[in-house]
PDB file of C-alpha atoms in Angstrom:
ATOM      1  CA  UNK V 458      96.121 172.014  54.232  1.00 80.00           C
ATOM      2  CA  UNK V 459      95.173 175.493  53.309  1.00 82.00           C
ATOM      3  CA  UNK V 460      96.572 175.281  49.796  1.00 85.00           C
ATOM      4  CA  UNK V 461      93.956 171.522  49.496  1.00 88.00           C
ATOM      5  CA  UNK V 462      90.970 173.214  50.418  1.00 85.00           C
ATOM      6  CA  UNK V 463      91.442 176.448  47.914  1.00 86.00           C
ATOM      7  CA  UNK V 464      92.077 173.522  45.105  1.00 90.00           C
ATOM      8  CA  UNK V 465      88.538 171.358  46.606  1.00 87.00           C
ATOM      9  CA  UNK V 466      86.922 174.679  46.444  1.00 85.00           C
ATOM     10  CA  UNK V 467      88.191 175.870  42.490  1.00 86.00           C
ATOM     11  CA  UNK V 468      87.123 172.519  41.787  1.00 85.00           C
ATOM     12  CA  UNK V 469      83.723 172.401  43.208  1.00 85.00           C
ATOM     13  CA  UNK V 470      82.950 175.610  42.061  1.00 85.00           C
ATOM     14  CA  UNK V 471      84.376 174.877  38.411  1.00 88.00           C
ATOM     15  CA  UNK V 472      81.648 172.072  38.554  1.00 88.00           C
ATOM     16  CA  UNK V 473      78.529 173.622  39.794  1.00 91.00           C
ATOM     17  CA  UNK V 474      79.742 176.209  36.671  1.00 88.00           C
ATOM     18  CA  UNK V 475      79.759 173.949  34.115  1.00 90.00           C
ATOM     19  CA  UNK V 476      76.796 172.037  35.900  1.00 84.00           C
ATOM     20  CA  UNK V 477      74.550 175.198  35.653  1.00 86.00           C
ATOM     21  CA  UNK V 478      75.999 175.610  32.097  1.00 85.00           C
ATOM     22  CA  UNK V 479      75.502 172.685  30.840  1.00 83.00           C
ATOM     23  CA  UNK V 480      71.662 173.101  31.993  1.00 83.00           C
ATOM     24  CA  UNK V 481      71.111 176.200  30.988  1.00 82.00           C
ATOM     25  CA  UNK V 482      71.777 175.480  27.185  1.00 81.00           C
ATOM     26  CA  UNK V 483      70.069 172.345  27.197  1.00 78.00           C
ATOM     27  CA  UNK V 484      67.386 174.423  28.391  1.00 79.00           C
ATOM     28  CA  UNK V 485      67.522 177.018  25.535  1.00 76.00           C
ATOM     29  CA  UNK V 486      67.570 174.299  23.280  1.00 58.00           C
ATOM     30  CA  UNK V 487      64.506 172.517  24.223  1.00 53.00           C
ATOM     31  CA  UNK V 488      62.595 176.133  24.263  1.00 48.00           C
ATOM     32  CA  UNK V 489      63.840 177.030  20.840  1.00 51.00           C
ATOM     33  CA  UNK V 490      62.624 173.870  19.626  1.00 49.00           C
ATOM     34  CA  UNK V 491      59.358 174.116  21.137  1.00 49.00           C
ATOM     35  CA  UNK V 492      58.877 177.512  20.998  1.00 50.00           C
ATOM     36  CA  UNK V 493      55.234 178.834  20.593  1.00 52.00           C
ATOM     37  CA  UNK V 494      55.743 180.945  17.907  1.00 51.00           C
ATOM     38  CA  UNK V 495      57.855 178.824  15.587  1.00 53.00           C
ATOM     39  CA  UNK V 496      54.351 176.413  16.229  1.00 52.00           C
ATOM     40  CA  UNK V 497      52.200 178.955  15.499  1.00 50.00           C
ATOM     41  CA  UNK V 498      54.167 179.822  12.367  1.00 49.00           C
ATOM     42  CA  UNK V 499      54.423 175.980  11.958  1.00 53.00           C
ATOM     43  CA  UNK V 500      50.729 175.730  12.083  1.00 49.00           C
ATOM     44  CA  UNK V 501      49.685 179.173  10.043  1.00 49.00           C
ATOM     45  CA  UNK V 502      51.906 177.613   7.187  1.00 48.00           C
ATOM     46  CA  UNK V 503      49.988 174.850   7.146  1.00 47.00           C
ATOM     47  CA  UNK V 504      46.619 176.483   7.197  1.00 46.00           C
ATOM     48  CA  UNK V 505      47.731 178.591   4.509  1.00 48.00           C
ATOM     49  CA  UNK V 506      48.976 175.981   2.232  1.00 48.00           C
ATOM     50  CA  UNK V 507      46.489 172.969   3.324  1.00 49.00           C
ATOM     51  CA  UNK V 508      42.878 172.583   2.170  1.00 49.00           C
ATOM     52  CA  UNK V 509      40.877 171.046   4.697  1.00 48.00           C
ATOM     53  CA  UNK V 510      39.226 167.822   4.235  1.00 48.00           C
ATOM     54  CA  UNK V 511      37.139 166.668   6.851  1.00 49.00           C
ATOM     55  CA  UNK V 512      38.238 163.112   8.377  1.00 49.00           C
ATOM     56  CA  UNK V 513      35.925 161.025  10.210  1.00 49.00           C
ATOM     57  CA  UNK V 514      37.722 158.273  12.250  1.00 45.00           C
ATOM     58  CA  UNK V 515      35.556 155.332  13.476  1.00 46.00           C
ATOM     59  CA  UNK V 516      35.704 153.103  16.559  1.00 46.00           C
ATOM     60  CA  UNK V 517      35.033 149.683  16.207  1.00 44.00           C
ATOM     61  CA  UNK V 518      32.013 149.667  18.878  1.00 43.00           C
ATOM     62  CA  UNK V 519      29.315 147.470  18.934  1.00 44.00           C
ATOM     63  CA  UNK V 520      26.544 149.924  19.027  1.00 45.00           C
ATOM     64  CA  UNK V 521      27.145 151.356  15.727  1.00 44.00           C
ATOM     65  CA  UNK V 522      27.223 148.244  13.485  1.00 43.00           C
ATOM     66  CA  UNK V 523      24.183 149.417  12.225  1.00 45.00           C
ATOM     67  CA  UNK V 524      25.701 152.200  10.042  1.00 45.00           C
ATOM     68  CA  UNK V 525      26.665 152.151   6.783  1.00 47.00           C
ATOM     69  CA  UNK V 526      29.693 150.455   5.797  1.00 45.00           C
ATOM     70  CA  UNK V 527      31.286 153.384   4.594  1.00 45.00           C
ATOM     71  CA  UNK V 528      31.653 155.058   7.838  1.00 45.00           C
ATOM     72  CA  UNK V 529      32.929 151.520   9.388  1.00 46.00           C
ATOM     73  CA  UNK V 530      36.568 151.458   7.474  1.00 46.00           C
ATOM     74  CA  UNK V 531      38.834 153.274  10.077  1.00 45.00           C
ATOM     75  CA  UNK V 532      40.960 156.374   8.950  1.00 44.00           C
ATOM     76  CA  UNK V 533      38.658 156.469   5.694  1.00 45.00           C
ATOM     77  CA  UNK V 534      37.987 159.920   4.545  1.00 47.00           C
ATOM     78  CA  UNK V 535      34.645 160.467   4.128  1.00 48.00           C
ATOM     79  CA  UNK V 536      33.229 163.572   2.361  1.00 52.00           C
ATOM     80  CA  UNK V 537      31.175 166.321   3.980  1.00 50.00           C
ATOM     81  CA  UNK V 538      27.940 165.464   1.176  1.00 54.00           C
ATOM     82  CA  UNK V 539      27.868 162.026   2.658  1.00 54.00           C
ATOM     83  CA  UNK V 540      26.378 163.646   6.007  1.00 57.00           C
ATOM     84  CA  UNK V 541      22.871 165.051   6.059  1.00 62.00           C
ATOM     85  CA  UNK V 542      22.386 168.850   7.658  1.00 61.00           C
ATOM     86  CA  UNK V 543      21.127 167.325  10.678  1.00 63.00           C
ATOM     87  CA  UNK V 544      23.566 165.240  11.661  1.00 68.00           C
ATOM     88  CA  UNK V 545      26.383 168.227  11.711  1.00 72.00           C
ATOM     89  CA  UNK V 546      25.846 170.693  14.767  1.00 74.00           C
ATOM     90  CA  UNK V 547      27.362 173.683  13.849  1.00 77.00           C
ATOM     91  CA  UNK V 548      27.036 175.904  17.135  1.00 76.00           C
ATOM     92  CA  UNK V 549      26.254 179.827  16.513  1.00 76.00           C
ATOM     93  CA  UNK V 550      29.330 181.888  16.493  1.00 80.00           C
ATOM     94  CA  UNK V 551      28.283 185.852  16.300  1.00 75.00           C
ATOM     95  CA  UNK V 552      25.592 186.905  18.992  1.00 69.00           C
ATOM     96  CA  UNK V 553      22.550 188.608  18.072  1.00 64.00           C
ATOM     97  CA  UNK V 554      22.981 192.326  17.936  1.00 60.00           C
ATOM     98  CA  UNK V 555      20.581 192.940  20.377  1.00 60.00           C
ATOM     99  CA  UNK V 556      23.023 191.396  23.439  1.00 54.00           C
ATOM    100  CA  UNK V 557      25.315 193.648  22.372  1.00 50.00           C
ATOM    101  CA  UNK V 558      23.525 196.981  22.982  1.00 56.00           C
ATOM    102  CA  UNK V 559      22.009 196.101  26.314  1.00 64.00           C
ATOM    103  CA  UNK V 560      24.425 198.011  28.058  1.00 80.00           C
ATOM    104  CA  UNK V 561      23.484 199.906  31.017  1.00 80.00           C
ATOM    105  CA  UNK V 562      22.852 203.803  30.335  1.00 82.00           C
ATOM    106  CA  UNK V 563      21.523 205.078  33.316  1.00 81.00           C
ATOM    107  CA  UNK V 564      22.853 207.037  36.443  1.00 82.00           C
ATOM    108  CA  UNK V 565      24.505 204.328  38.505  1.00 80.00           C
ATOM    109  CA  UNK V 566      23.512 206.008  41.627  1.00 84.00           C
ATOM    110  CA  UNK V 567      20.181 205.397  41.107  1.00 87.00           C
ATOM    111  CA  UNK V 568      19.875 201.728  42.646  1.00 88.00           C
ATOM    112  CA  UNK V 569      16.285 201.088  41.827  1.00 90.00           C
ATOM    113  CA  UNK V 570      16.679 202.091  37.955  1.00 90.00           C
ATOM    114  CA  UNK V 571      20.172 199.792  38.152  1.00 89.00           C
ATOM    115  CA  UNK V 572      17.933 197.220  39.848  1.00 89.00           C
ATOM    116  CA  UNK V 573      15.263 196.936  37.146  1.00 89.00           C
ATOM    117  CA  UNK V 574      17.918 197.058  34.483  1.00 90.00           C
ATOM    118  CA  UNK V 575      19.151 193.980  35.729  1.00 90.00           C
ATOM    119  CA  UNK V 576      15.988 192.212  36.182  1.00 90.00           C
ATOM    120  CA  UNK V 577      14.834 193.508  32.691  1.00 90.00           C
ATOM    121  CA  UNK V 578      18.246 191.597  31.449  1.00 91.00           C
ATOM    122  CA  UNK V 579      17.274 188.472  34.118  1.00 91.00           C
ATOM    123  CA  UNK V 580      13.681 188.299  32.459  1.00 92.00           C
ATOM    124  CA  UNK V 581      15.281 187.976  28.628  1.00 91.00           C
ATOM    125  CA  UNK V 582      17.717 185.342  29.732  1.00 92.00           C
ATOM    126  CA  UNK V 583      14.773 183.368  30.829  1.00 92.00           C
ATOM    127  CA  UNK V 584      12.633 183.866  27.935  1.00 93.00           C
ATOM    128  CA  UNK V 585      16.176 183.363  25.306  1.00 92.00           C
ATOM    129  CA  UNK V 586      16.355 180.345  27.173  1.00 93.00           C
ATOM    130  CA  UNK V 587      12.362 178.961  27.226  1.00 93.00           C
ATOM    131  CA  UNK V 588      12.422 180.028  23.401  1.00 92.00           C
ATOM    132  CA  UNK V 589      15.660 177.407  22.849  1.00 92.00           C
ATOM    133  CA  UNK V 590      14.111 174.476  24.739  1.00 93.00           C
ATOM    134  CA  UNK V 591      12.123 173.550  21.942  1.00 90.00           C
ATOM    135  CA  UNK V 592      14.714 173.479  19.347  1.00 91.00           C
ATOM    136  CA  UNK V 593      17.025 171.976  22.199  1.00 93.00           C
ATOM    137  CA  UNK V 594      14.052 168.999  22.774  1.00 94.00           C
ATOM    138  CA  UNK V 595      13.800 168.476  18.864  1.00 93.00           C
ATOM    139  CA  UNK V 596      17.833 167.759  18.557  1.00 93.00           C
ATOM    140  CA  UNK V 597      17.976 165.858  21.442  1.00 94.00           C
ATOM    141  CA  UNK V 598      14.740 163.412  20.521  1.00 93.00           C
ATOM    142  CA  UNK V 599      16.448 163.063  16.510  1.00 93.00           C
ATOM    143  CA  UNK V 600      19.589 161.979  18.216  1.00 92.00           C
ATOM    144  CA  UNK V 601      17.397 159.551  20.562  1.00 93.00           C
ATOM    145  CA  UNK V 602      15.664 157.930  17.555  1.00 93.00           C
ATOM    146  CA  UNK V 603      18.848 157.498  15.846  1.00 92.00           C
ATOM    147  CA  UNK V 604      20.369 156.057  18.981  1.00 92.00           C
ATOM    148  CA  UNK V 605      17.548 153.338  18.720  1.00 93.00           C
ATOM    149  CA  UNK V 606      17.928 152.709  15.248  1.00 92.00           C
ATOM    150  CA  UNK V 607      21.446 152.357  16.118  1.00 91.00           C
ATOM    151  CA  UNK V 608      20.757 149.937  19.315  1.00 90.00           C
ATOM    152  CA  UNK V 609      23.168 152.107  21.648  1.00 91.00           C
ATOM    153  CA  UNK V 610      23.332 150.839  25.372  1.00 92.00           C
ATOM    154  CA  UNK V 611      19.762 151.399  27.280  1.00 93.00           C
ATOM    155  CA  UNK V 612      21.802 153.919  29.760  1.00 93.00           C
ATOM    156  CA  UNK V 613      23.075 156.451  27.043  1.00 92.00           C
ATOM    157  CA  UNK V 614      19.034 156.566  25.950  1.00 93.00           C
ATOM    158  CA  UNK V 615      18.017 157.150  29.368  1.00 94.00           C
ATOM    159  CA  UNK V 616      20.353 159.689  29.908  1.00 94.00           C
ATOM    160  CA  UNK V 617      19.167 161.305  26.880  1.00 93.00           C
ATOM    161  CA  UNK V 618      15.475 161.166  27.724  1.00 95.00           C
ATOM    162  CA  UNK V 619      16.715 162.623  30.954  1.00 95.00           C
ATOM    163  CA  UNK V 620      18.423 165.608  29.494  1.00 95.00           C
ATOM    164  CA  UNK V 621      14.953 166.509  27.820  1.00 95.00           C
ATOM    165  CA  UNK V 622      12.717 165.751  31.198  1.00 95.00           C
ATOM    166  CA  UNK V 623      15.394 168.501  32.546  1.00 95.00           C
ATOM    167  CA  UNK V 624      14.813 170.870  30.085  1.00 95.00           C
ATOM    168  CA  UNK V 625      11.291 170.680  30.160  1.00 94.00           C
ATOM    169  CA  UNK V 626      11.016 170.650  34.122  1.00 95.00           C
ATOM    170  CA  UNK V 627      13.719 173.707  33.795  1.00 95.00           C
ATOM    171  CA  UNK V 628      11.017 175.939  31.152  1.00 94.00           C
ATOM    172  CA  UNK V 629       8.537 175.229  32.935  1.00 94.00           C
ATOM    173  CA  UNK V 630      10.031 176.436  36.300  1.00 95.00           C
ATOM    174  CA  UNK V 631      11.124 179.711  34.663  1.00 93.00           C
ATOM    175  CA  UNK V 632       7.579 180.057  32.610  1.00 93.00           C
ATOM    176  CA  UNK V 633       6.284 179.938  36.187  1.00 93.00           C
ATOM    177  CA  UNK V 634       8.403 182.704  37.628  1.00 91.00           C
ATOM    178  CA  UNK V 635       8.189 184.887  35.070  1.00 91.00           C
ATOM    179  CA  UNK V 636       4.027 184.568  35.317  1.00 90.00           C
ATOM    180  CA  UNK V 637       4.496 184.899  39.289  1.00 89.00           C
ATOM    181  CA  UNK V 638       7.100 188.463  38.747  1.00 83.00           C
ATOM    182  CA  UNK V 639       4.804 189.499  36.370  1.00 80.00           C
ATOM    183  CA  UNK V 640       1.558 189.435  38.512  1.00 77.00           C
ATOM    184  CA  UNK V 641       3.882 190.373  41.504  1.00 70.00           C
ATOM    185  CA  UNK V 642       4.237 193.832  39.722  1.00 64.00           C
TER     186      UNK V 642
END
């Protein structure tokens, strides 16, 4: 009875061995194959060798039957000079030098200097981001118009003449509490 069990045993284990095995190098197969750096060479090889060609895909949507028929073909390559400036948002990459050099170079146990440094730095935000609204507004009211032209649903306009009520509302709540910190000093 002894000698049955030792052979149930060998067997079982000889099973979960090849078992775990068996796993394991299906395992090391699938990561080799997807590894991250044969992508990344997969995809640098590309880059290198590829010029790039900007593709514009269209949906077939009902609001934007009013474009020109060129842009309507789906998976037709259309070529960056058929686009004016304004309709490509290209977002700024490099900050301005002077948010890079606002470091803080006092004594950092002085708490009131610390304090005004960062309400100095609270103060530009504020006026960085009331000097963007307008340029913000202008974008936002081109796209609108174009939206019209373009007869897209009433609730996508409305939500875009929301975004600019929110942006006004928001500069002038921080025009008014930079007047009111200003004549609180």
């Amino acid at each position: 009875m002894k000698q049955i069990q030792w052979i149930l045993c060998g067997g079982l284990l000889s099973v979960i061995v090849i078992g775990t095995w068996a796993l394991m190098s299906a395992l090391q197969v699938t990561t080799i194959a997807s590894s991250p750096l044969k992508k990344a060479a997969q995809v640098e090889h590309s880059v290198q060798t590829e010029t790039p060609t900007p593709i514009i895909y269209q949906t077939h949507s009902s609001h934007l039957s009013g474009f020109d028929s060129s842009v309507n073909k789906p998976h037709e390559k259309a070529a960056l000079s058929d686009f004016a400036e304004s309709d490509v948002y290209i977002p700024p990459i490099v900050q301005s030098p002077s948010q890079n050099n606002t470091s803080y170079s006092g004594d950092l146990d002085d708490h009131q200097s610390y304090n005004a440094y960062l309400l100095e730095k609270e103060h530009a935000l504020k006026h960085e981001f009331i000097a963007a609204v307008d340029k913000k507004v202008t974008r936002i009211n081109n796209l609108l118009e174009r939206g019209i032209r373009a007869n897209l649903p009433e609730e996508q306009l409305q939500e875009a003449r929301d975004k600019i009520a929110a942006l006004k509302t928001m500069k002038a709540q921080l025009i008014e509490e930079l007047e009111s910190a200003t004549v609180g000093n």
